[in-house]
PDB file of C-alpha atoms and ligand atoms in Angstrom:
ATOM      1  CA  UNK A  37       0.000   0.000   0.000  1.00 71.00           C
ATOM      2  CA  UNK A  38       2.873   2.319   1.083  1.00 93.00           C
ATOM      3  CA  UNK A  39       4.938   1.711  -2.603  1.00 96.00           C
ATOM      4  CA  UNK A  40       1.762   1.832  -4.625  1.00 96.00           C
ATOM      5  CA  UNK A  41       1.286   5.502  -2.578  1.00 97.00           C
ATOM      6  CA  UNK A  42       4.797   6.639  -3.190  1.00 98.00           C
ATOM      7  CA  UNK A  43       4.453   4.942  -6.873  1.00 98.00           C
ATOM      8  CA  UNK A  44       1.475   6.740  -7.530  1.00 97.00           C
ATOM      9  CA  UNK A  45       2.974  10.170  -6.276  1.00 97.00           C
ATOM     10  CA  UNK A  46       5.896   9.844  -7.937  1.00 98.00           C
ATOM     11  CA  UNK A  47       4.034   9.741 -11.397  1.00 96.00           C
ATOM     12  CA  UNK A  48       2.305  12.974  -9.758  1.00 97.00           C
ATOM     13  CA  UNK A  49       5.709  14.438  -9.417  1.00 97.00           C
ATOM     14  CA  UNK A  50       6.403  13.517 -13.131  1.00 96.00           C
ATOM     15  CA  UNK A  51       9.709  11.831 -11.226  1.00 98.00           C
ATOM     16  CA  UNK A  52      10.902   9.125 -13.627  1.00 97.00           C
ATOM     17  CA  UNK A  53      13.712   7.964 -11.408  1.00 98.00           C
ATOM     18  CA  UNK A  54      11.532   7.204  -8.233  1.00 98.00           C
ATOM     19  CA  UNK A  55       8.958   6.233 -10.331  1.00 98.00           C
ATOM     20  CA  UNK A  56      11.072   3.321 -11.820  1.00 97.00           C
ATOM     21  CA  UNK A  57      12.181   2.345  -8.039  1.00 98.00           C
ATOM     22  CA  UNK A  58       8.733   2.256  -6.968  1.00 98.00           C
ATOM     23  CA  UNK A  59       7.575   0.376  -9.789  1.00 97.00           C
ATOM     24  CA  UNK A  60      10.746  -2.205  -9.258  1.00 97.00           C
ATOM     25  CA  UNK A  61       9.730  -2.972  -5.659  1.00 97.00           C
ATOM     26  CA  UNK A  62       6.280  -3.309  -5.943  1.00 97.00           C
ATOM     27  CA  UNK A  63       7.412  -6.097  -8.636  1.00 96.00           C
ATOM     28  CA  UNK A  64       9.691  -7.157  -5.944  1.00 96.00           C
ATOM     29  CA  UNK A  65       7.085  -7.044  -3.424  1.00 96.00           C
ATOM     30  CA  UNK A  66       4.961  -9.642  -5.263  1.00 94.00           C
ATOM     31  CA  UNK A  67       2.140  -6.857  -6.128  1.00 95.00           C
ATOM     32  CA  UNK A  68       0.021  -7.971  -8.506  1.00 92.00           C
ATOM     33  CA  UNK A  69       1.206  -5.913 -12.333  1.00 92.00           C
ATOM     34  CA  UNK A  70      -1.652  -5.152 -13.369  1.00 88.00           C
ATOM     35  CA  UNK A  71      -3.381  -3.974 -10.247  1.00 91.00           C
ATOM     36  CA  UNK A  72      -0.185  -1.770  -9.308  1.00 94.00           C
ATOM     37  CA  UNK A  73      -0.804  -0.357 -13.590  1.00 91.00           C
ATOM     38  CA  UNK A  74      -4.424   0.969 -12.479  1.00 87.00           C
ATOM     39  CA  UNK A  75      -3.925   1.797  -8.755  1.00 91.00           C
ATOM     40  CA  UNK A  76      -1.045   3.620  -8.745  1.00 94.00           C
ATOM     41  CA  UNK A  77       0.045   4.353 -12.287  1.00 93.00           C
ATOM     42  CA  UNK A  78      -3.061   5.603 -13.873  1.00 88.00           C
ATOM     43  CA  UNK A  79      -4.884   6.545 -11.065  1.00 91.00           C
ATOM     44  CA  UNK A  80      -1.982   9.030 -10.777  1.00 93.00           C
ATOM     45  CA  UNK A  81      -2.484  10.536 -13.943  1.00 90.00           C
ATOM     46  CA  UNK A  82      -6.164  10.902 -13.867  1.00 88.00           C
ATOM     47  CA  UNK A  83      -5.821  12.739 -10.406  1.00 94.00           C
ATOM     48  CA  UNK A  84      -3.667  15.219 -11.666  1.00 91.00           C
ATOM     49  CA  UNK A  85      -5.798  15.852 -14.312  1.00 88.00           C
ATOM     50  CA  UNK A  86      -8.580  16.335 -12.243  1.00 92.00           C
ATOM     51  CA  UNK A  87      -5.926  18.862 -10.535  1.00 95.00           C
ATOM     52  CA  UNK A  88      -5.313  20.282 -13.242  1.00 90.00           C
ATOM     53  CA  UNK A  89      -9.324  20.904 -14.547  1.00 91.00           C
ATOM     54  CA  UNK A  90      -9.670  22.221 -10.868  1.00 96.00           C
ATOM     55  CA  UNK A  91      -6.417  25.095 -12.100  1.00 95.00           C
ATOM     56  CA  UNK A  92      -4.273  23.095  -9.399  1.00 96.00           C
ATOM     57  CA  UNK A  93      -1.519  21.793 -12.016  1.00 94.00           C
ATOM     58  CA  UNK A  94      -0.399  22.978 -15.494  1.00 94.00           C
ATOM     59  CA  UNK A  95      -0.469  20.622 -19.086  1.00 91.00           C
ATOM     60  CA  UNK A  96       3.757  20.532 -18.375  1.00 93.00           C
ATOM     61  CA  UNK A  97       2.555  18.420 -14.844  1.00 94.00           C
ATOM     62  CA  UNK A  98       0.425  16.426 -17.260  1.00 91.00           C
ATOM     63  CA  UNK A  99       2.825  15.512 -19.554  1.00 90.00           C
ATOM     64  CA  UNK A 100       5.648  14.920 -16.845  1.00 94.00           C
ATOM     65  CA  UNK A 101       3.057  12.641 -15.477  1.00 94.00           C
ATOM     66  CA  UNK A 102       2.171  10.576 -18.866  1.00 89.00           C
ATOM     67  CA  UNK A 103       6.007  10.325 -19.488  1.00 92.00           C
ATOM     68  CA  UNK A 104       6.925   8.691 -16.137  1.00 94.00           C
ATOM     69  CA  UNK A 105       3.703   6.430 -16.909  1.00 93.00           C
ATOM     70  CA  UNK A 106       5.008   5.445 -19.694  1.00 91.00           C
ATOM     71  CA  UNK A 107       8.341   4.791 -18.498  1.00 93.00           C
ATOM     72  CA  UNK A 108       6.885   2.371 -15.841  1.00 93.00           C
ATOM     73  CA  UNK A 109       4.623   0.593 -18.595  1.00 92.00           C
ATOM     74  CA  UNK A 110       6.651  -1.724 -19.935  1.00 92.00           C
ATOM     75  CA  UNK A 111       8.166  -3.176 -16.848  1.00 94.00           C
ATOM     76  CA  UNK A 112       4.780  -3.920 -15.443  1.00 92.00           C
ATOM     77  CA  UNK A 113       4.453  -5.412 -18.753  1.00 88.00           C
ATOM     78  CA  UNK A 114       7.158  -7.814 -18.526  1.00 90.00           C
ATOM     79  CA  UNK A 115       6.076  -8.947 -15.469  1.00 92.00           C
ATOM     80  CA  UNK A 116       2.686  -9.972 -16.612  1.00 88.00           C
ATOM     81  CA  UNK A 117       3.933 -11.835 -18.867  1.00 85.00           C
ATOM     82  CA  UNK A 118       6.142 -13.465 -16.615  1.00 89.00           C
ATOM     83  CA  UNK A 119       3.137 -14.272 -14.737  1.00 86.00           C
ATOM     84  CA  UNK A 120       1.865 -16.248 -17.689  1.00 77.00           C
ATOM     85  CA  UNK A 121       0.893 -13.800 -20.404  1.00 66.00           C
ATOM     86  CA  UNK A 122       0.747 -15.533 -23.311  1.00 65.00           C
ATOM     87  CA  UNK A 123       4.272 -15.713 -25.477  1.00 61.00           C
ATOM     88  CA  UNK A 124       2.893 -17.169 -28.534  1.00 73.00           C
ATOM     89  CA  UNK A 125       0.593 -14.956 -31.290  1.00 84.00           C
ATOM     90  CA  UNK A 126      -3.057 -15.946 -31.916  1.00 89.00           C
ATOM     91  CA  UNK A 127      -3.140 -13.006 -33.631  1.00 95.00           C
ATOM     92  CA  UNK A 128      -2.407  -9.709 -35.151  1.00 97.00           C
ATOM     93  CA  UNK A 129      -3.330  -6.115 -34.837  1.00 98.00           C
ATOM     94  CA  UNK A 130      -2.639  -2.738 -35.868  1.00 98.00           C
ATOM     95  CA  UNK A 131      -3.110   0.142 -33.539  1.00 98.00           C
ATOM     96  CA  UNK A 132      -3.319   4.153 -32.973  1.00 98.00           C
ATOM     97  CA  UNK A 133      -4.632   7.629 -31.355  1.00 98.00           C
ATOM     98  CA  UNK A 134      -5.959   9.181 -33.982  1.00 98.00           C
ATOM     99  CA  UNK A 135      -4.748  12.360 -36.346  1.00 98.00           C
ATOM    100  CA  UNK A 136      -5.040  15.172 -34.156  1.00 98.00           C
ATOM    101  CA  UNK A 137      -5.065  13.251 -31.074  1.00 98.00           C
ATOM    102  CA  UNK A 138      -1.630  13.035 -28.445  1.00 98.00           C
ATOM    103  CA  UNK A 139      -3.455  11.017 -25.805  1.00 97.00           C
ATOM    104  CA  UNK A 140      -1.015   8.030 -25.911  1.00 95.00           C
ATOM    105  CA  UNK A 141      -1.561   6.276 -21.875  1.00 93.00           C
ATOM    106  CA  UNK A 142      -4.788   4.465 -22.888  1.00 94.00           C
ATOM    107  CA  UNK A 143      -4.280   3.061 -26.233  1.00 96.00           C
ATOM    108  CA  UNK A 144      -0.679   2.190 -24.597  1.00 93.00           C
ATOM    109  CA  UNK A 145      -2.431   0.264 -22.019  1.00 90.00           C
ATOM    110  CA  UNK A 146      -4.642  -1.485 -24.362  1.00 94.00           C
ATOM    111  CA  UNK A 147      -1.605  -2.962 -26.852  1.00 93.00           C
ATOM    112  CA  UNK A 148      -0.401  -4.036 -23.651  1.00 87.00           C
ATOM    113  CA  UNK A 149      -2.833  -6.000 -22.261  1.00 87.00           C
ATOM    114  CA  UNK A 150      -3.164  -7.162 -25.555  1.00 90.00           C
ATOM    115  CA  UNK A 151      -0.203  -8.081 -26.238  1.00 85.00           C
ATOM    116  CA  UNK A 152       0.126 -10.391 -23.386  1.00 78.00           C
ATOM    117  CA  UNK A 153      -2.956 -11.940 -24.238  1.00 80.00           C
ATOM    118  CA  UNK A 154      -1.149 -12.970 -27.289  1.00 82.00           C
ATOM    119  CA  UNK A 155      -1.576 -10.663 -29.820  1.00 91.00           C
ATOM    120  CA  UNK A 156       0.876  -9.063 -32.119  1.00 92.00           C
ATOM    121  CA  UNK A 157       1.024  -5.659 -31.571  1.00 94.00           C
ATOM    122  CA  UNK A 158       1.697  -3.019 -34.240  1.00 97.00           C
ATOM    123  CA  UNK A 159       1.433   0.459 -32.359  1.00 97.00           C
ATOM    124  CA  UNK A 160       1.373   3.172 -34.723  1.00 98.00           C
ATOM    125  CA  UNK A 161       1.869   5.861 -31.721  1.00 98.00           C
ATOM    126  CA  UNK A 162      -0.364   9.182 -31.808  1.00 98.00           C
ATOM    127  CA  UNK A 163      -2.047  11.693 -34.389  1.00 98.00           C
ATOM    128  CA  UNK A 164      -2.232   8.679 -36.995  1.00 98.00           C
ATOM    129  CA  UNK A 165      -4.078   9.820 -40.023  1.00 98.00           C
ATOM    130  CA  UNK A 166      -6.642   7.896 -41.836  1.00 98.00           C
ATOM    131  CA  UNK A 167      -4.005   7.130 -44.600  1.00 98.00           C
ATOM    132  CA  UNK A 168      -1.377   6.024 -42.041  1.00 98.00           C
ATOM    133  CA  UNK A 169      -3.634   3.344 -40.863  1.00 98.00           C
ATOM    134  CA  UNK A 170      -4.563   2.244 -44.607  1.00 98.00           C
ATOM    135  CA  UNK A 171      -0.883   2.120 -45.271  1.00 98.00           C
ATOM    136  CA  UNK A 172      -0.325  -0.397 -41.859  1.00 98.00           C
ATOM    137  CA  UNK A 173      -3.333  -2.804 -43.258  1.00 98.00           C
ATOM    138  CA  UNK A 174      -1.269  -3.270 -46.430  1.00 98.00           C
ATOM    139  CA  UNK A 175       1.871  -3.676 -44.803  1.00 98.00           C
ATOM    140  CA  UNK A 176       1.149  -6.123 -41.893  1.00 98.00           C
ATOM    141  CA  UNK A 177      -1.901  -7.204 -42.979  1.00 98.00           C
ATOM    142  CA  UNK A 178      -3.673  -7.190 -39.425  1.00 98.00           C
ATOM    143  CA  UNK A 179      -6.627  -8.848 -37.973  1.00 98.00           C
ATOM    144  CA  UNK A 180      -7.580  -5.885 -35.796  1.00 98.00           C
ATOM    145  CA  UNK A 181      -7.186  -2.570 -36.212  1.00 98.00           C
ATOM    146  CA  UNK A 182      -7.603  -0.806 -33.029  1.00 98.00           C
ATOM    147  CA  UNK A 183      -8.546   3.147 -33.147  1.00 98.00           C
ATOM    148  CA  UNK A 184      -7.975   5.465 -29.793  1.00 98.00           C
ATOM    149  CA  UNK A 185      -9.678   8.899 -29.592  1.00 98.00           C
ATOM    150  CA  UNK A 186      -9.641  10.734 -26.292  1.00 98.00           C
ATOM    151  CA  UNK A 187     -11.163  14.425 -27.531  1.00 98.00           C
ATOM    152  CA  UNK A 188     -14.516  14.615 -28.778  1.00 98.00           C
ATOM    153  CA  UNK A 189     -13.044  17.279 -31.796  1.00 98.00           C
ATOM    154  CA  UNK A 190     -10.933  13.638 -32.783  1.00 98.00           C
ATOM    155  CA  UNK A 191     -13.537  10.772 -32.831  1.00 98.00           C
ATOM    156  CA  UNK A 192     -14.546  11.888 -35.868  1.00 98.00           C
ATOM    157  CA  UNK A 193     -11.345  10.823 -37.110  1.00 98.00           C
ATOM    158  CA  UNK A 194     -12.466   7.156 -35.897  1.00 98.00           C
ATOM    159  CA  UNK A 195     -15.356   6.866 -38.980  1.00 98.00           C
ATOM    160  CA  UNK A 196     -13.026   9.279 -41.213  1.00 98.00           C
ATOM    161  CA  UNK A 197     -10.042   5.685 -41.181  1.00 98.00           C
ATOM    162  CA  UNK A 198     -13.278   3.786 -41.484  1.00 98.00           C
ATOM    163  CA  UNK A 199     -13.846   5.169 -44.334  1.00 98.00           C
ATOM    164  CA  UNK A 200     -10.669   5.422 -45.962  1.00 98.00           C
ATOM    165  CA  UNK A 201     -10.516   1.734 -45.405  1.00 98.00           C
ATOM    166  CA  UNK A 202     -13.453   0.939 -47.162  1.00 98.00           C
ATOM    167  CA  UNK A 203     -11.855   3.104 -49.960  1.00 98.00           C
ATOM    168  CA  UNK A 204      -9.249   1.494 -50.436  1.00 98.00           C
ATOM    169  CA  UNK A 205     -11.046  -1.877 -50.516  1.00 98.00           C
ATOM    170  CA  UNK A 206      -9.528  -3.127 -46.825  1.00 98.00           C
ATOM    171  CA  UNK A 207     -12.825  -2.926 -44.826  1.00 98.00           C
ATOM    172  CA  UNK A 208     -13.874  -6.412 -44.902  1.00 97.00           C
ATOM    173  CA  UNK A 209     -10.318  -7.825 -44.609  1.00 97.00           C
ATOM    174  CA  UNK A 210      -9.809  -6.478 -40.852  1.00 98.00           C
ATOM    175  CA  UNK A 211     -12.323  -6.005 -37.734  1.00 98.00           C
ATOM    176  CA  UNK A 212     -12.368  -2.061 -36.108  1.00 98.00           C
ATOM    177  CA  UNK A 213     -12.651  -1.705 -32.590  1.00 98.00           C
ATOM    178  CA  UNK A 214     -12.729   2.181 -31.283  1.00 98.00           C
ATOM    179  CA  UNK A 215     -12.611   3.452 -27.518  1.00 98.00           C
ATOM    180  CA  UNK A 216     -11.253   6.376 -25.793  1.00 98.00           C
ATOM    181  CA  UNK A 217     -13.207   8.346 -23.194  1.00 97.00           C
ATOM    182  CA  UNK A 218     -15.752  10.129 -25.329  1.00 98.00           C
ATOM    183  CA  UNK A 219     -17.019   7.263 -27.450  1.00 98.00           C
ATOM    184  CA  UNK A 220     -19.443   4.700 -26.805  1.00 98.00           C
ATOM    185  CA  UNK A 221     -20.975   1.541 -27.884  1.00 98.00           C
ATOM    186  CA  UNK A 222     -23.574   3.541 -29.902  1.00 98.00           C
ATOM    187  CA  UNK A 223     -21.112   5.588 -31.424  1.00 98.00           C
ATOM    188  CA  UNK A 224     -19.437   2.565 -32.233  1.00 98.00           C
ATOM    189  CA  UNK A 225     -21.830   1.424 -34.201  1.00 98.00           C
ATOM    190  CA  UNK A 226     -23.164   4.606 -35.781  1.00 98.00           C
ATOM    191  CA  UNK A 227     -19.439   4.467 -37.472  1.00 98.00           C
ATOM    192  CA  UNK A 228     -19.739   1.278 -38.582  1.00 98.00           C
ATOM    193  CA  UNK A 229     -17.096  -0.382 -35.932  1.00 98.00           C
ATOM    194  CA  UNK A 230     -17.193  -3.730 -35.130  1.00 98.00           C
ATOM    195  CA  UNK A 231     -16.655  -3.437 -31.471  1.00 98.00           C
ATOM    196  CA  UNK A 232     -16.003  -0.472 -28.552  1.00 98.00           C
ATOM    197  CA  UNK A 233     -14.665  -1.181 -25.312  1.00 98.00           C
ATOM    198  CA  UNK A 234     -14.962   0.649 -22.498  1.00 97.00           C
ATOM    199  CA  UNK A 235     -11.343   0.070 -21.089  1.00 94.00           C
ATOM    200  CA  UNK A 236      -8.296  -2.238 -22.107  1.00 92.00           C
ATOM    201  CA  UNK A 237      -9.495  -5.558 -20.021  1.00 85.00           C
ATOM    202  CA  UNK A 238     -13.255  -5.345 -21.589  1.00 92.00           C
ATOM    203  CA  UNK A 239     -11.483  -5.081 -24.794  1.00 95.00           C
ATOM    204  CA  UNK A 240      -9.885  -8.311 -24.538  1.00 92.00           C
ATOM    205  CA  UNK A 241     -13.579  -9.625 -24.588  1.00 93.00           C
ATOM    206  CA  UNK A 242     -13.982  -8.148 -27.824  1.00 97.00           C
ATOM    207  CA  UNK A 243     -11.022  -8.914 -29.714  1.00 97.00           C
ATOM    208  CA  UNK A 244     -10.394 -12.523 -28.422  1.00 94.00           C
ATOM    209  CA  UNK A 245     -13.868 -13.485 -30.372  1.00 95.00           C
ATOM    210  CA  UNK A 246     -12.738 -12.340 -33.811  1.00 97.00           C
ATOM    211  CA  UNK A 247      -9.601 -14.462 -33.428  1.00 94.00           C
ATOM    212  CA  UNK A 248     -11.215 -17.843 -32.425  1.00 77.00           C
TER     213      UNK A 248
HETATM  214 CO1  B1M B  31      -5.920  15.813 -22.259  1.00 94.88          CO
HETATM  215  N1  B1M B  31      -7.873  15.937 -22.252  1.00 94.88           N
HETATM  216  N2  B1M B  31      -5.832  17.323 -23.501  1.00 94.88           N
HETATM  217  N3  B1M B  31      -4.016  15.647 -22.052  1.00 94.88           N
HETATM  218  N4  B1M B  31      -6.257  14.626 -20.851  1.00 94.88           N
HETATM  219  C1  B1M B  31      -8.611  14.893 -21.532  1.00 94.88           C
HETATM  220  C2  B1M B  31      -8.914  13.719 -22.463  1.00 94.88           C
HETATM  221  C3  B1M B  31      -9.904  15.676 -21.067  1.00 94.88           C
HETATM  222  C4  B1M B  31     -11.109  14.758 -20.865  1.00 94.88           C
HETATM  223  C5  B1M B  31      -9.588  16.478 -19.788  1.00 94.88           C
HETATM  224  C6  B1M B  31     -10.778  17.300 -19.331  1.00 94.88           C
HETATM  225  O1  B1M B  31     -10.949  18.408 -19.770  1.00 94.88           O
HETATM  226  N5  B1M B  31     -11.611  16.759 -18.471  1.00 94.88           N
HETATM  227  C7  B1M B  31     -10.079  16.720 -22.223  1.00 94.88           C
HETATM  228  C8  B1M B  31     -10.952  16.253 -23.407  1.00 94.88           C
HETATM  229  C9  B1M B  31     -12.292  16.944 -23.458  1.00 94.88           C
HETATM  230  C10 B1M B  31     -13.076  16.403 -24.595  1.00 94.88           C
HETATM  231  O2  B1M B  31     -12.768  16.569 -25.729  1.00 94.88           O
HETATM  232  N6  B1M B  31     -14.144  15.701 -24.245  1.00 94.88           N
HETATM  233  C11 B1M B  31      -8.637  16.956 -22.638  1.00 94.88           C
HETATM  234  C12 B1M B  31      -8.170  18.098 -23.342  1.00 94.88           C
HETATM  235  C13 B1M B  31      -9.198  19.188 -23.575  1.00 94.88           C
HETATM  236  C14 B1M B  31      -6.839  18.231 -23.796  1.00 94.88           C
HETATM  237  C15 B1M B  31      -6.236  19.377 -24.590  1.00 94.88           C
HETATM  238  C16 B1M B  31      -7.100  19.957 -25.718  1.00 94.88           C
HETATM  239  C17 B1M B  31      -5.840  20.449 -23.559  1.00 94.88           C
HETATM  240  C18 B1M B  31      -5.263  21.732 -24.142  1.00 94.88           C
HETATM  241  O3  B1M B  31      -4.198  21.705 -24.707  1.00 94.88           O
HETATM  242  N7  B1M B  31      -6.008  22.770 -23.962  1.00 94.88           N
HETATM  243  C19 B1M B  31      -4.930  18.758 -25.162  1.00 94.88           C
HETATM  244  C20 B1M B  31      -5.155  18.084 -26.523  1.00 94.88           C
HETATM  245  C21 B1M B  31      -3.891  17.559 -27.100  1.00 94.88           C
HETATM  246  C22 B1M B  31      -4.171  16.716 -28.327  1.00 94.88           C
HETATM  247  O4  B1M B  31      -4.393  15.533 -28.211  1.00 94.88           O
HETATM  248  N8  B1M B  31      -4.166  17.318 -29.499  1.00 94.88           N
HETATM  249  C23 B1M B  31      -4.670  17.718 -24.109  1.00 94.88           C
HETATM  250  C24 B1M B  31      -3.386  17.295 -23.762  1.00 94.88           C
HETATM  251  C25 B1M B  31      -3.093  16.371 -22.786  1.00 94.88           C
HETATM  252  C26 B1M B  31      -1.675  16.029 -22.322  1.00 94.88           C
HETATM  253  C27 B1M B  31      -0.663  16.035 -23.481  1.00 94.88           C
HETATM  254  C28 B1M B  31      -1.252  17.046 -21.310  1.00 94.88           C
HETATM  255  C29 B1M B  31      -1.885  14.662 -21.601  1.00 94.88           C
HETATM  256  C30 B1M B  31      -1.621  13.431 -22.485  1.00 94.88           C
HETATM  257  C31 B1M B  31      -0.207  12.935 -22.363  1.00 94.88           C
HETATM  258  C32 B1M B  31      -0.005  11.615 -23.037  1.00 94.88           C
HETATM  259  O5  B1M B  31      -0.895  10.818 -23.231  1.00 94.88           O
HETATM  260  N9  B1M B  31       1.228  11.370 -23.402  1.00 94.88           N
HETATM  261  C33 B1M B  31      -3.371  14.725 -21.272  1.00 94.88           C
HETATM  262  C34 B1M B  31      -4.000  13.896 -20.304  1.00 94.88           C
HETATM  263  C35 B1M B  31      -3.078  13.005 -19.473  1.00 94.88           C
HETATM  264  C36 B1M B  31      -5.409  13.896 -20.111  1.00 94.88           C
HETATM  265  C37 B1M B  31      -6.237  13.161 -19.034  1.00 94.88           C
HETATM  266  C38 B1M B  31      -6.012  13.889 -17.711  1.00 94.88           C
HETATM  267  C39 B1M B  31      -5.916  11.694 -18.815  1.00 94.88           C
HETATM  268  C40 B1M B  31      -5.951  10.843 -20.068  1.00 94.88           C
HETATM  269  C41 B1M B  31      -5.393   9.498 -19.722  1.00 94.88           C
HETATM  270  O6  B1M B  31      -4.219   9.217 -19.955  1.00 94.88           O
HETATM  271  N10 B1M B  31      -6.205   8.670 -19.055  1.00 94.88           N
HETATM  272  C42 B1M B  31      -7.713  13.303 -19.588  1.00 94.88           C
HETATM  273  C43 B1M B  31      -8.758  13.424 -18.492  1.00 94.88           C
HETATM  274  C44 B1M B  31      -9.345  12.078 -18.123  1.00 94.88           C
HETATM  275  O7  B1M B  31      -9.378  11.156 -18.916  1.00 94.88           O
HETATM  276  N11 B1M B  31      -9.859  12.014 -16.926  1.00 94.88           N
HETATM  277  C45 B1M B  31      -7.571  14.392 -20.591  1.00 94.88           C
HETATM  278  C46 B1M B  31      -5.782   7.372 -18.543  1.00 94.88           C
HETATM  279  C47 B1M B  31      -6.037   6.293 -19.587  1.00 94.88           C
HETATM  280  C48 B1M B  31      -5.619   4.945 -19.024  1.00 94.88           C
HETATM  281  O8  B1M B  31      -7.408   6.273 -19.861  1.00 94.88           O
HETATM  282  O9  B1M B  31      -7.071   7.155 -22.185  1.00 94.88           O
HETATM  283  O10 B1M B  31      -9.413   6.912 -21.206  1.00 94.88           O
HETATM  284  P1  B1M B  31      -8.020   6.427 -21.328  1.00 94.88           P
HETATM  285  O11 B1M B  31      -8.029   4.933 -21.868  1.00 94.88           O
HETATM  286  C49 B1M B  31      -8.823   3.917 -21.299  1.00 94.88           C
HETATM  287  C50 B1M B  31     -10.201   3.794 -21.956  1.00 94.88           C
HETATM  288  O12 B1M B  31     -10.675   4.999 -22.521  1.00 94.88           O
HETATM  289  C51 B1M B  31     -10.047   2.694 -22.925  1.00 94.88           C
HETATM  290  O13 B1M B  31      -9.109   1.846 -22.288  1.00 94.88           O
HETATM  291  C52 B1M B  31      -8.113   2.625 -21.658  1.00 94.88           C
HETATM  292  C53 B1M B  31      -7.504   1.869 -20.490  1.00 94.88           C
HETATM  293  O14 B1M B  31      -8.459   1.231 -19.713  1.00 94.88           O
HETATM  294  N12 B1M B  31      -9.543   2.936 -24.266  1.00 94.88           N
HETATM  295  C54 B1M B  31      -9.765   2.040 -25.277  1.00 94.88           C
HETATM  296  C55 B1M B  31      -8.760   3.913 -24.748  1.00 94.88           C
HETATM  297  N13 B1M B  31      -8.469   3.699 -26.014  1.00 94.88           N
HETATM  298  C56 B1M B  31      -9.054   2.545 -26.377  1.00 94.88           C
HETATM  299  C57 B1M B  31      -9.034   1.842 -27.579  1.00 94.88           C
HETATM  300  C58 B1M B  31      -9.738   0.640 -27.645  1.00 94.88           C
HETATM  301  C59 B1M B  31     -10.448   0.160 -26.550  1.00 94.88           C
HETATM  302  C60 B1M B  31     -10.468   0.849 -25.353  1.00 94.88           C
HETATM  303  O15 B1M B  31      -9.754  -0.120 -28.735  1.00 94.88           O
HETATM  304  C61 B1M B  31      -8.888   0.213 -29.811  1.00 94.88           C
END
């Protein structure tokens, strides 16, 4: 409780160095990865941007924070899959934030999770343009292509790759799954998706059934 406190704050405090010593001995305390991920990695970032919507931190604090987040990502993700993550692929998928969009923490979290659920993860990063993801479908010629929008002027941008997919005659070689904040299951499906996901565990749900 005490290391996922002084985890969490250190993500707060943007503090990459503590944050990678915290993050080391909860591992070393035999803290479960992926509770240690929500409790005191992201719930770090999400209260300093509730801070920082109450004019108690600034966007640098917010970006400090996401970098030390990120930081500590991966080394929670080696020790899920330590913990028996899956090693072998059942399948493959292409993902992204969205052109326009820089919100990287959540669609981080979800090619994590499903990554050690066995799927190949292509992670095209942030502000991915329609084209960019048409140009990955060629290239690696996914199963999934997974779209992230966290600002309601971007999910537009989540129909918009739709779309250029179906241009370019891809559509029915791939399933679309969209999440992020401000979308829903109805929005979703208004776009012509194939699935939405709340968070990165539900979407494991969703995914796991187009690969069987
Ligand atoms: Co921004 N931001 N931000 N921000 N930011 C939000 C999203 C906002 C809700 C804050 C607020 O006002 N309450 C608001 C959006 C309002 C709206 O449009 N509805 C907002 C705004 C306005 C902005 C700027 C415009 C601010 C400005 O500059 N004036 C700007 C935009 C920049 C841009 O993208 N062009 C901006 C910038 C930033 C930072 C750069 C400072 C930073 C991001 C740093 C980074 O990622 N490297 C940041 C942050 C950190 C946030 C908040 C505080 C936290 C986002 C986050 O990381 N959440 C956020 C407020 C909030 O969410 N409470 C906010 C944790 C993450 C684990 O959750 O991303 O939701 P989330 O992902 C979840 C699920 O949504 C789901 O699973 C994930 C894990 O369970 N999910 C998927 C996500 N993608 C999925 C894909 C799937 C399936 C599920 O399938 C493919």
């Amino acid at each position: 409780e005490d290391l996922c406190f002084s985890l969490r704050q250190s993500i707060i405090d943007g503090d990459i160095e503590n944050s990678l010593k915290y993050a080391n001995e909860c591992i070393k305390a035999s803290m479960n990865p992926l509770e240690v991920l929500n409790k005191c990695v992201v719930a770090g970032v999400l209260e300093l941007g509730d801070r920082w919507i109450r004019g108690e931190a600034f966007i640098a604090d917010l970006v400090a924070a996401a970098e030390a987040a990120k930081v500590v990502i991966p080394i929670l993700k080696n020790e899920i899959v330590k913990r028996g993550g899956k090693l072998e692929y059942v399948g493959r998928a292409v993902i992204g934030t969205v052109e326009g969009d820089i919100h990287d923490i959540g669609k981080t979290i979800v090619a994590t999770i499903w990554e050690v659920n066995g799927i190949e993860v292509i992670d095209l990063g942030v502000d991915v343009p329609p084209q960019k993801f048409v140009e990955a479908v060629k290239q690696y010629n996914p199963d999934i292509v997974g779209m992230s929008a966290l600002l309601t002027t971007t999910m537009v941008k989540q129909k918009e790759t739709i779309e250029a997919l179906k241009a370019a005659g891809l559509r029915g070689k791939v399933k679309v799954i969209v999440g992020g904040a401000p979308t829903s299951a109805e929005w979703a499906r208004e776009i012509g998706a194939d699935g939405w996901a709340p968070d990165a565990i539900s979407s494991i749900d969703v995914v796991m059934k187009w690969l069987r």
